[in-house]
Tab-separated table of C-alpha atoms in Angstrom:
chain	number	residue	atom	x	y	z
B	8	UNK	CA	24.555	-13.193	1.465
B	9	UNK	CA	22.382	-12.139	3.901
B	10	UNK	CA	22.509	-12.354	8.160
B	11	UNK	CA	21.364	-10.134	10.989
B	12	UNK	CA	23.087	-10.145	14.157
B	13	UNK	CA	22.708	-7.717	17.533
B	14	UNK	CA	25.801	-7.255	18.666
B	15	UNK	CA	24.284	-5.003	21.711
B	16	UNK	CA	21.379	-4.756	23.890
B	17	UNK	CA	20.308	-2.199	26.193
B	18	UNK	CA	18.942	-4.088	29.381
B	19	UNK	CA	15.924	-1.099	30.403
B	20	UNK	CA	14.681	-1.173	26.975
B	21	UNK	CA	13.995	-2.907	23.542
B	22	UNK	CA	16.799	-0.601	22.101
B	23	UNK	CA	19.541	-2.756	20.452
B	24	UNK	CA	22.283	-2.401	18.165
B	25	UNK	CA	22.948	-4.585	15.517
B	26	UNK	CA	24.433	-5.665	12.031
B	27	UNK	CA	22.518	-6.622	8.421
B	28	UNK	CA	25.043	-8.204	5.755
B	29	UNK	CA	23.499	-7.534	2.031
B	30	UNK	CA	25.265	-7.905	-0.863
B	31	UNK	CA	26.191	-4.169	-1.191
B	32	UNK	CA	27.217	-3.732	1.713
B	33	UNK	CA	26.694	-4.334	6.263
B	34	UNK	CA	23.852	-1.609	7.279
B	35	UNK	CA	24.294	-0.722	11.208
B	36	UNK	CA	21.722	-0.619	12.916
B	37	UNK	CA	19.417	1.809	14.157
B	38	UNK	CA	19.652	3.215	10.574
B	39	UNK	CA	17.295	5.310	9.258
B	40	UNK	CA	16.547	5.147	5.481
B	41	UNK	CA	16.461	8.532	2.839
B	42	UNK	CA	13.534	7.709	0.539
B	43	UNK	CA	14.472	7.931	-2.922
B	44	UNK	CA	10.817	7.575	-4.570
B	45	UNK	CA	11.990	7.796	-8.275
B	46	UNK	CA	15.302	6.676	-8.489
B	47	UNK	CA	16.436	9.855	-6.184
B	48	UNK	CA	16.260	11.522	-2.911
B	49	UNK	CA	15.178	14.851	-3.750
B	50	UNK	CA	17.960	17.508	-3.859
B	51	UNK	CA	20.468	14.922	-3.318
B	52	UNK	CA	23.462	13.400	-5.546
B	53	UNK	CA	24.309	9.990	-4.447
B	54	UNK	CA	27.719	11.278	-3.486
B	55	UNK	CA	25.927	13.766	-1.137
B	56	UNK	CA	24.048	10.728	0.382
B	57	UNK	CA	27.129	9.332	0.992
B	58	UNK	CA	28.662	12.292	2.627
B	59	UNK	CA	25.766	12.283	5.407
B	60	UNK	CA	26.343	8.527	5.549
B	61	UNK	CA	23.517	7.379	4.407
B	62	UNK	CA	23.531	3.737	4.824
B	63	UNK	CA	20.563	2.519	2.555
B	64	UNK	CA	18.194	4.752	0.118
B	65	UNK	CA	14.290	3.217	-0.491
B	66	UNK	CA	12.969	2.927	-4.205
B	67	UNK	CA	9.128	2.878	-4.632
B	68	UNK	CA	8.290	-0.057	-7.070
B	69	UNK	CA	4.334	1.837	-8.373
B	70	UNK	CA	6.084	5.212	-9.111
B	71	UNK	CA	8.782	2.935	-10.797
B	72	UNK	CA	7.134	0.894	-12.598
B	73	UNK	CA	4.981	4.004	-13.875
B	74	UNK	CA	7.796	5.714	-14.834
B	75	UNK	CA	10.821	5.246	-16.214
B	76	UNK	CA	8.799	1.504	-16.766
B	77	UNK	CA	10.612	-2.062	-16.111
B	78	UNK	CA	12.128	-2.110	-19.582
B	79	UNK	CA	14.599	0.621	-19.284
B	80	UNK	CA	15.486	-0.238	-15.614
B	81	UNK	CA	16.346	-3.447	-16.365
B	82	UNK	CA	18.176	-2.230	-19.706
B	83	UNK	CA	20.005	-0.224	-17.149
B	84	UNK	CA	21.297	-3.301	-15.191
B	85	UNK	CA	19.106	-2.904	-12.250
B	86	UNK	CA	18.433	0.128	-9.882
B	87	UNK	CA	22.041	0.449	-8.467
B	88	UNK	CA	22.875	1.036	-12.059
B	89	UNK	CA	20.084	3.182	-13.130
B	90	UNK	CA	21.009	5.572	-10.489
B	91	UNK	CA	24.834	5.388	-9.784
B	92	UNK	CA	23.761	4.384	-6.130
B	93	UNK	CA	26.213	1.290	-4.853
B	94	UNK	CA	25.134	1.012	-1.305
B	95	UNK	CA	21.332	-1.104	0.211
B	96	UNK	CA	18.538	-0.169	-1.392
B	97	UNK	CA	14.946	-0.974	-0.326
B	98	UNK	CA	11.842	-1.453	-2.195
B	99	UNK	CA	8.649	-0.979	-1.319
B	100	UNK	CA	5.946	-3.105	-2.609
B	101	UNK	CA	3.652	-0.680	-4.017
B	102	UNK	CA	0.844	-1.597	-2.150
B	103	UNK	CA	0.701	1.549	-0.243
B	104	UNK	CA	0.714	3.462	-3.260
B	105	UNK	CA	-1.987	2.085	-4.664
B	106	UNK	CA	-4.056	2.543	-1.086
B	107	UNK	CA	-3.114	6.092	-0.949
B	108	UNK	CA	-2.371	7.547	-5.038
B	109	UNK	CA	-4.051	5.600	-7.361
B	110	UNK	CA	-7.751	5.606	-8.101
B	111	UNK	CA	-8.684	2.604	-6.595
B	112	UNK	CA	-11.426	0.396	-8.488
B	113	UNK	CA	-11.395	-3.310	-7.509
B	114	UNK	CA	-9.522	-4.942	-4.656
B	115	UNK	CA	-10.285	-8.593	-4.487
B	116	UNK	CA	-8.349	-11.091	-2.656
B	117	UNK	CA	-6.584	-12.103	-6.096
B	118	UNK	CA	-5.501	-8.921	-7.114
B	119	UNK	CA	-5.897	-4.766	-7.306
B	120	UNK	CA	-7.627	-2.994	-9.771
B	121	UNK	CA	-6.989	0.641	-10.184
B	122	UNK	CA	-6.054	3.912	-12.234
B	123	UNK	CA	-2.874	5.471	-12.307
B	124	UNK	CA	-2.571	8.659	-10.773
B	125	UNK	CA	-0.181	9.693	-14.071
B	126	UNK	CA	-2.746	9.348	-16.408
B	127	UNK	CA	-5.644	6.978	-15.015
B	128	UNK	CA	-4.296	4.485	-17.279
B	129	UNK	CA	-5.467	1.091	-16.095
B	130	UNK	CA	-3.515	-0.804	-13.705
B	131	UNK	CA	-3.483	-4.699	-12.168
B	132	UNK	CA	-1.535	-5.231	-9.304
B	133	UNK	CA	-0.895	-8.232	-7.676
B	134	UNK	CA	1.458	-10.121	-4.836
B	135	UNK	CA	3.355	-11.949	-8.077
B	136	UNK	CA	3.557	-8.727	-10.128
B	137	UNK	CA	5.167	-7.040	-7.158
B	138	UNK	CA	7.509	-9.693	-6.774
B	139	UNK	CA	8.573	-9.681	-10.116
B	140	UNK	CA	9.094	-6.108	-10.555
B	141	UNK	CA	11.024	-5.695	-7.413
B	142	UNK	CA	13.359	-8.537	-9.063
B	143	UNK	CA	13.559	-6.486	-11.875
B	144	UNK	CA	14.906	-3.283	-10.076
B	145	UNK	CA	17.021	-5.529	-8.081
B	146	UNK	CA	17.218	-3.965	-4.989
B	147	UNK	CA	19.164	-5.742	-1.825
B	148	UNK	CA	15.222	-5.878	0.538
B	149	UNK	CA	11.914	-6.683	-0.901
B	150	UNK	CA	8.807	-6.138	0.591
B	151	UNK	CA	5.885	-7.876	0.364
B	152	UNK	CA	3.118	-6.892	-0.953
B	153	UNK	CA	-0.181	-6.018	1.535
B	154	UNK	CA	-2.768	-4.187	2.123
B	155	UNK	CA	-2.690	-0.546	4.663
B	156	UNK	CA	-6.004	0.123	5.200
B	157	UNK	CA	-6.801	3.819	5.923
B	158	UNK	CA	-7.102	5.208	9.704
B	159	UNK	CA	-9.418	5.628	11.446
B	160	UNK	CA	-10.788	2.073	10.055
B	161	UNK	CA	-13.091	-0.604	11.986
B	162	UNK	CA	-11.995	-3.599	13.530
B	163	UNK	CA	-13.833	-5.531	10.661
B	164	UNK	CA	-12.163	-3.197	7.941
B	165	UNK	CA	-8.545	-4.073	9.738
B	166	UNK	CA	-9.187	-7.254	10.169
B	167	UNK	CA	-9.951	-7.720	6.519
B	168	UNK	CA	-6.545	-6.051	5.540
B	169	UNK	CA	-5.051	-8.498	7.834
B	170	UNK	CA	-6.602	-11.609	6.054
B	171	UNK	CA	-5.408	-10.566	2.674
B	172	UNK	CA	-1.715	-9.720	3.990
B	173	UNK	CA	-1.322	-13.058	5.589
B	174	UNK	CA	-2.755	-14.480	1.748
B	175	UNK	CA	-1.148	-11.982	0.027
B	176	UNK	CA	2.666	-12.827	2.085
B	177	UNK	CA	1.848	-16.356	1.072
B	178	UNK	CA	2.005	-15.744	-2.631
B	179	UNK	CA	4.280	-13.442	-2.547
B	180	UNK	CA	6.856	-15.608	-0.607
B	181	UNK	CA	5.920	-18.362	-2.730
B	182	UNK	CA	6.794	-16.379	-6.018
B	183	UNK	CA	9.585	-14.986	-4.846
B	184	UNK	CA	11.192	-17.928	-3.700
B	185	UNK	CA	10.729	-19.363	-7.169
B	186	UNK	CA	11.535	-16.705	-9.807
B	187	UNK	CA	13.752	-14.226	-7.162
B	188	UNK	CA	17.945	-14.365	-6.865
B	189	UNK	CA	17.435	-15.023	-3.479
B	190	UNK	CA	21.337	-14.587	-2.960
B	191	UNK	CA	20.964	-10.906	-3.907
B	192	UNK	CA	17.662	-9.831	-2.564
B	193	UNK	CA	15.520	-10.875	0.687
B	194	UNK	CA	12.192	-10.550	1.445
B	195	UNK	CA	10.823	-8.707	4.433
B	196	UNK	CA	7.191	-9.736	5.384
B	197	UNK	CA	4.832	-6.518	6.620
B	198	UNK	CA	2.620	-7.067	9.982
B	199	UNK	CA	-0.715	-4.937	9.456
B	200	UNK	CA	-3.484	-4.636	12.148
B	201	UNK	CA	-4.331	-0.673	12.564
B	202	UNK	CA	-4.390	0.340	16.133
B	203	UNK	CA	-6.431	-3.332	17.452
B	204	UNK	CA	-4.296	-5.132	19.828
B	205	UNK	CA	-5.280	-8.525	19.054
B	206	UNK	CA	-5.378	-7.679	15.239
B	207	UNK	CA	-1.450	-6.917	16.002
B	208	UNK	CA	-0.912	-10.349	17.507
B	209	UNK	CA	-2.859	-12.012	15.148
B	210	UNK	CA	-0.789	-10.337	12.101
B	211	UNK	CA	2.590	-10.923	13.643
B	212	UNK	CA	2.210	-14.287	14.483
B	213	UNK	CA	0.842	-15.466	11.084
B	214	UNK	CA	3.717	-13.146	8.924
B	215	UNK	CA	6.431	-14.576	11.829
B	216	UNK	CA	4.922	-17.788	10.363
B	217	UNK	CA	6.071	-17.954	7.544
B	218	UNK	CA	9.802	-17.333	8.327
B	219	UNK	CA	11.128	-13.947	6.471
B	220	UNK	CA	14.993	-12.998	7.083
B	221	UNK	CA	13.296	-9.497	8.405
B	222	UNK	CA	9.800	-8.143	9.300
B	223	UNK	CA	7.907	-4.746	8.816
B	224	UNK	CA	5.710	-3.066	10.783
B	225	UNK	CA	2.940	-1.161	8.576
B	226	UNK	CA	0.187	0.853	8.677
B	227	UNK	CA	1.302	2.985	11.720
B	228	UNK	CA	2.162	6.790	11.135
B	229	UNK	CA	-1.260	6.791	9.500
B	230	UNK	CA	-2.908	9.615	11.624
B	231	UNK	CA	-2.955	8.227	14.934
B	232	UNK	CA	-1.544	9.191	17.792
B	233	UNK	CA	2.256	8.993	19.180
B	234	UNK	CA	0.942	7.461	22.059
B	235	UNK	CA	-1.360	4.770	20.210
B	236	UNK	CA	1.898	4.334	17.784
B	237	UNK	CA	4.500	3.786	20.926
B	238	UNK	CA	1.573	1.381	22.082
B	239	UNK	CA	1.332	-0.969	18.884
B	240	UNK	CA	4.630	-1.138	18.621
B	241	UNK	CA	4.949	-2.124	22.497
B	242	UNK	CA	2.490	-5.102	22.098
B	243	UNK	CA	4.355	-6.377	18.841
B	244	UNK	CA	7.951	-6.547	20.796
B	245	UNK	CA	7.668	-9.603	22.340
B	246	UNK	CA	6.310	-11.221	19.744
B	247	UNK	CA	8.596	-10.493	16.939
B	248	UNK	CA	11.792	-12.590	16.575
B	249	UNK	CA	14.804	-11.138	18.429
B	250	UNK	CA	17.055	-12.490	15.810
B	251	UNK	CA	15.738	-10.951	12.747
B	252	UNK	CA	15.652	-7.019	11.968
B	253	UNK	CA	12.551	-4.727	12.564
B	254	UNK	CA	11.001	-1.836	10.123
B	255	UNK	CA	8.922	0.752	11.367
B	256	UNK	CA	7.529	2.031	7.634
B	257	UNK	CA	7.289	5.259	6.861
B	258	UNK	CA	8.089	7.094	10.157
B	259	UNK	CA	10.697	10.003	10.396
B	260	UNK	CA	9.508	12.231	13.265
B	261	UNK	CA	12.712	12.273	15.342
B	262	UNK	CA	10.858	11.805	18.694
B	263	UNK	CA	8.850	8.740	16.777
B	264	UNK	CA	12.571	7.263	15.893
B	265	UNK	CA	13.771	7.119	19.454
B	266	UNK	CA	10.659	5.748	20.990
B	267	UNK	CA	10.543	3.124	17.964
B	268	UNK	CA	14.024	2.554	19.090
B	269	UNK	CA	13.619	2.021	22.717
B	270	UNK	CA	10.624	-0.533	21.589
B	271	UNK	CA	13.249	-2.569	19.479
B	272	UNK	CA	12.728	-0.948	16.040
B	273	UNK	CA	15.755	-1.078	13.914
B	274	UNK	CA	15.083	0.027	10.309
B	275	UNK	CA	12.899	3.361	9.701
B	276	UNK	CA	12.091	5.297	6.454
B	277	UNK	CA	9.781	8.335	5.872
B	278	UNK	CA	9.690	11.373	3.284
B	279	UNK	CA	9.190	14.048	6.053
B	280	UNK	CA	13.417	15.446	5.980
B	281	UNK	CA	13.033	15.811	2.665
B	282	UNK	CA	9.466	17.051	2.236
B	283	UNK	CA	9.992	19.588	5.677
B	284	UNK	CA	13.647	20.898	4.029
B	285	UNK	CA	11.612	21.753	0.505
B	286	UNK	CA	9.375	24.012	2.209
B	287	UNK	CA	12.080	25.417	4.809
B	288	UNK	CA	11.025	23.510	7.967
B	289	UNK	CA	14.207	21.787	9.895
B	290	UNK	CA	14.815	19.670	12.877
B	291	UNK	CA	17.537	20.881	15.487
B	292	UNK	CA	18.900	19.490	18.664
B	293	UNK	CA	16.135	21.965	20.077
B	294	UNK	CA	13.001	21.316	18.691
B	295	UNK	CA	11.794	22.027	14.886
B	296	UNK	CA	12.052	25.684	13.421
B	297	UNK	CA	10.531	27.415	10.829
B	298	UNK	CA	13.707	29.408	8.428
B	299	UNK	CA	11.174	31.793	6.849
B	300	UNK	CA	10.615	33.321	10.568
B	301	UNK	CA	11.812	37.291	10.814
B	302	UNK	CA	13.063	36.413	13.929
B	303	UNK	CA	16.052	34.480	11.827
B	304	UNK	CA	16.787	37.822	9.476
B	305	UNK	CA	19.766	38.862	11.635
B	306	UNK	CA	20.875	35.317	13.810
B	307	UNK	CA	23.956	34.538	12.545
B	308	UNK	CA	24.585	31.538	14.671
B	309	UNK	CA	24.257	27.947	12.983
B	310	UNK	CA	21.120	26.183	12.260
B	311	UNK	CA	22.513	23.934	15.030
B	312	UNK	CA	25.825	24.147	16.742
B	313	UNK	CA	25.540	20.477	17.466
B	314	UNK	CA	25.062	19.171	14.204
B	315	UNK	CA	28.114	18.348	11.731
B	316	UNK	CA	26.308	18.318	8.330
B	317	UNK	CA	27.596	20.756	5.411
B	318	UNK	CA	24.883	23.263	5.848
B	319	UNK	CA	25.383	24.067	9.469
B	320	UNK	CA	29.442	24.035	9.431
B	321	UNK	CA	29.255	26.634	6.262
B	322	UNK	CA	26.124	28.807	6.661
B	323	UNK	CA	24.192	31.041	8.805
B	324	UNK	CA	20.420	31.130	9.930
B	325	UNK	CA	20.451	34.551	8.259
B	326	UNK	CA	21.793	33.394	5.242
B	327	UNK	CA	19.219	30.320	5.244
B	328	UNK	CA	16.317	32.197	5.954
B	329	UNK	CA	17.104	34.517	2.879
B	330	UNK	CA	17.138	31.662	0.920
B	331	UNK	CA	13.731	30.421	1.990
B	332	UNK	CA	11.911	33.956	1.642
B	333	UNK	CA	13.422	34.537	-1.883
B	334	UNK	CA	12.562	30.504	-2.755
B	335	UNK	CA	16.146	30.327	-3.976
B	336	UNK	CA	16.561	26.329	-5.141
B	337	UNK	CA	19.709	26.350	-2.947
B	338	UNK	CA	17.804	27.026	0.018
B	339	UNK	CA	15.435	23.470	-0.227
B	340	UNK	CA	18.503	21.414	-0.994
B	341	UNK	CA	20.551	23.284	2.198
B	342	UNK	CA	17.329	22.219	4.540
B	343	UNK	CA	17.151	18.907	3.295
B	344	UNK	CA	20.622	18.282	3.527
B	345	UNK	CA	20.524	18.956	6.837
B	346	UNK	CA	17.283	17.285	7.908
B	347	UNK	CA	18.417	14.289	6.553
B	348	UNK	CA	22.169	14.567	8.261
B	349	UNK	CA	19.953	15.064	11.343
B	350	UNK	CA	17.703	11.966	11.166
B	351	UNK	CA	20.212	9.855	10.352
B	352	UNK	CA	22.362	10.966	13.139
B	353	UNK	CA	19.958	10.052	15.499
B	354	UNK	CA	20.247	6.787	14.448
B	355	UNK	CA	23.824	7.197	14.675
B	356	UNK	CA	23.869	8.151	18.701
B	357	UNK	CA	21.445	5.914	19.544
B	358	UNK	CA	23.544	3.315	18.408
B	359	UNK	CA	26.440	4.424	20.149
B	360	UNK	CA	23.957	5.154	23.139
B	361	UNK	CA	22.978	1.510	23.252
B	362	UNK	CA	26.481	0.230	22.491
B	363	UNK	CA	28.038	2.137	25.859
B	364	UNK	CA	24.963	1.362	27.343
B	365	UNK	CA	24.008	4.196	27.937
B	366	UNK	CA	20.682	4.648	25.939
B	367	UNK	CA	18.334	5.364	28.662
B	368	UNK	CA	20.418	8.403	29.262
B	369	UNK	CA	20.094	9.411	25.231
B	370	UNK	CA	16.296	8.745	25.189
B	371	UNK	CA	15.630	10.927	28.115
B	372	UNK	CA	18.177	13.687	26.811
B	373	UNK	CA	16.768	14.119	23.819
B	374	UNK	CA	12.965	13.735	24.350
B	375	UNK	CA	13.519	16.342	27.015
B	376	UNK	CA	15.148	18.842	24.580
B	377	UNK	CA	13.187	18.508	21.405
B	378	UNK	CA	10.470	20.645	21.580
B	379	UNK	CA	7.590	20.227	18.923
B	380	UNK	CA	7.469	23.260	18.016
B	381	UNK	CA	8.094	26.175	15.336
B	382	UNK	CA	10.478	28.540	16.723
B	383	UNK	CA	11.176	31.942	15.758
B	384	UNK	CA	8.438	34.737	14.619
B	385	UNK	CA	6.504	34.442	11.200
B	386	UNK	CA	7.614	36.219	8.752
């Protein structure tokens, strides 16, 4: 049920185009993925993540498991079920989670030890309890569970997050494989290594090992740099496969996506359009803008003539920046509407960018035009 193909390569870059066949349904690649943390993207209906074209959606197995719990998921049939959502969905493992949330107590190479950040209820985690849970909500991608160690770390603290990935991808292929549908859901391993070069190497070659049907790149988007990000991700191109799709985790930036694209990324995820929209901050063609500037009280153009979501072909920035001032519920689910529209179009043209081949053209366009940077004065 499952098979990754590139149907197009652009011949200056890594940039290429491609196809991934799940069970519910072919995602085109680049895509990027809405993150839908508990069972939703915030301030979305599934029918509104289908309007923007939303290819995929991301469920988070720790805040999953925490709440609703396994039991009424799986009462519910499985995720798609639970949430009226009939397209890809990924899962995370809930490693990061546990890194970055929970209270941690213990890690040990056998398994994680730590308080929920609910209720500081006790909580064991573990490369088999990740796999089973993720079979449980049944989503189309697993991930495997590993360990993101903070940045900045030392080279022995990366290293030993790199160890217990490799051991922890080992058991968690090995469960998988025995207690997983493997006809419905596939496992993507995660390469770790921080910022080291030749912990990169080391990672990739060892999870490339073991033969997943796709491969993640982790623990970037940490708190480094954009240039020690676009670096990473340039020494890991020629050493992942060319045939199976790549995962930048948890990036979103839209300058981030089309430099991860032009290094042969093909799958990205990342709260930030959702997260910005709530507290009024968009992306445009232009740059990024902040709605709750005076400087927006009287523009009644769009929030961006070149962008075809709902909230730019009905409204005004006037209108939108009245929403933000007055905190008027509307106003969050206009922005992240958009935001998301906007990331995922990006996807969209670099795809047809690489297609035409043409993406050098798009890369250069846009990282010329987008201007990090809040535009407009403060209110």
């Amino acid at each position: 049920m499952f098979e990754f193909r590139v149907t197009a390569e652009c011949s200056r870059t890594g940039a290429r185009a491609g196809e991934f066949i799940t069970p519910h349904g072919v995602i085109r690649t680049p895509v990027f993925m809405p993150v839908g943390t508990l069972a939703t993207v915030k301030a979305m209906s599934p029918r509104e993540l289908d309007e923007i074209n939303a290819q995929i959606i991301l469920g988070n197995t720790y805040h999953l498991y925490l709440r609703p719990g396994a039991e009424v998921i799986s009462a519910a049939g499985g995720l798609h079920e639970f949430m009226n959502w009939h397209k890809p969905i990924l899962t995370d493992s809930g490693g990061f989670q546990v890194f970055s949330l929970a209270k941690l107590q213990k890690i040990t190479d056998e398994k994680v030890i730590c308080r929920s950040h609910i209720d500081g209820s006790l909580l064991e985690m573990s490369p088999e309890w990740s796999m089973h849970m993720q079979g449980v909500l049944g989503s189309d991608i697993a991930m495997c569970f590993d360990e993101c160690c903070e940045f900045p770390a030392t080279h022995e603290k990366a290293e030993q997050a790199v160890k217990r990935t490799t051991l922890w991808a080992k058991r968690s292929r090995e469960y998988f494989y025995a207690h997983n549908d493997t006809n419905r859901q596939a496992l993507f391993g995660i390469v770790q290594g921080s910022v080291y070069d030749d912990l990169r190497r080391r990672s990739a070659e060892e999870i490339t090992g073991l033969d997943f049907p796709g491969y993640a790149v982790g623990g970037l988007s940490v708190g480094e740099s954009h240039e020690a990000m676009y670096h990473s991700l340039d020494v890991l191109n020629d050493i992942m496969p060319k045939n199976k799709p790549r995962y930048l985790m948890g990036v979103g930036y839209p300058l981030n996506i089309v430099e991860g694209i032009a290094r042969g990324i093909d799958m990205f995820d990342c709260v930030l359009p959702t997260r910005n929209g709530r507290n009024a901050t968009v992306f445009t063609s232009s740059g990024r803008l902040n709605m709750r500037g005076a400087g927006y009280a009287g523009d009644f153009s769009p929030l961006d003539s070149e962008c075809d979501c709902y909230t730019c072909r009905n409204f005004t920035r006037a209108y939108l920046r009245h929403l933000a001032v007055t905190g008027e519920i509307l106003g969050a689910r206009l922005f992240s509407w958009h935001n998301l529209r906007f990331t995922i179009r990006i996807a969209e043209q670099a795809r047809e960018a690489i297609i035409a081949g043409k993406f050098p053209e798009f890369l250069e366009h846009f990282t010329q035009n987008f201007h990090d940077e809040h535009n407009g004065n403060e209110a």
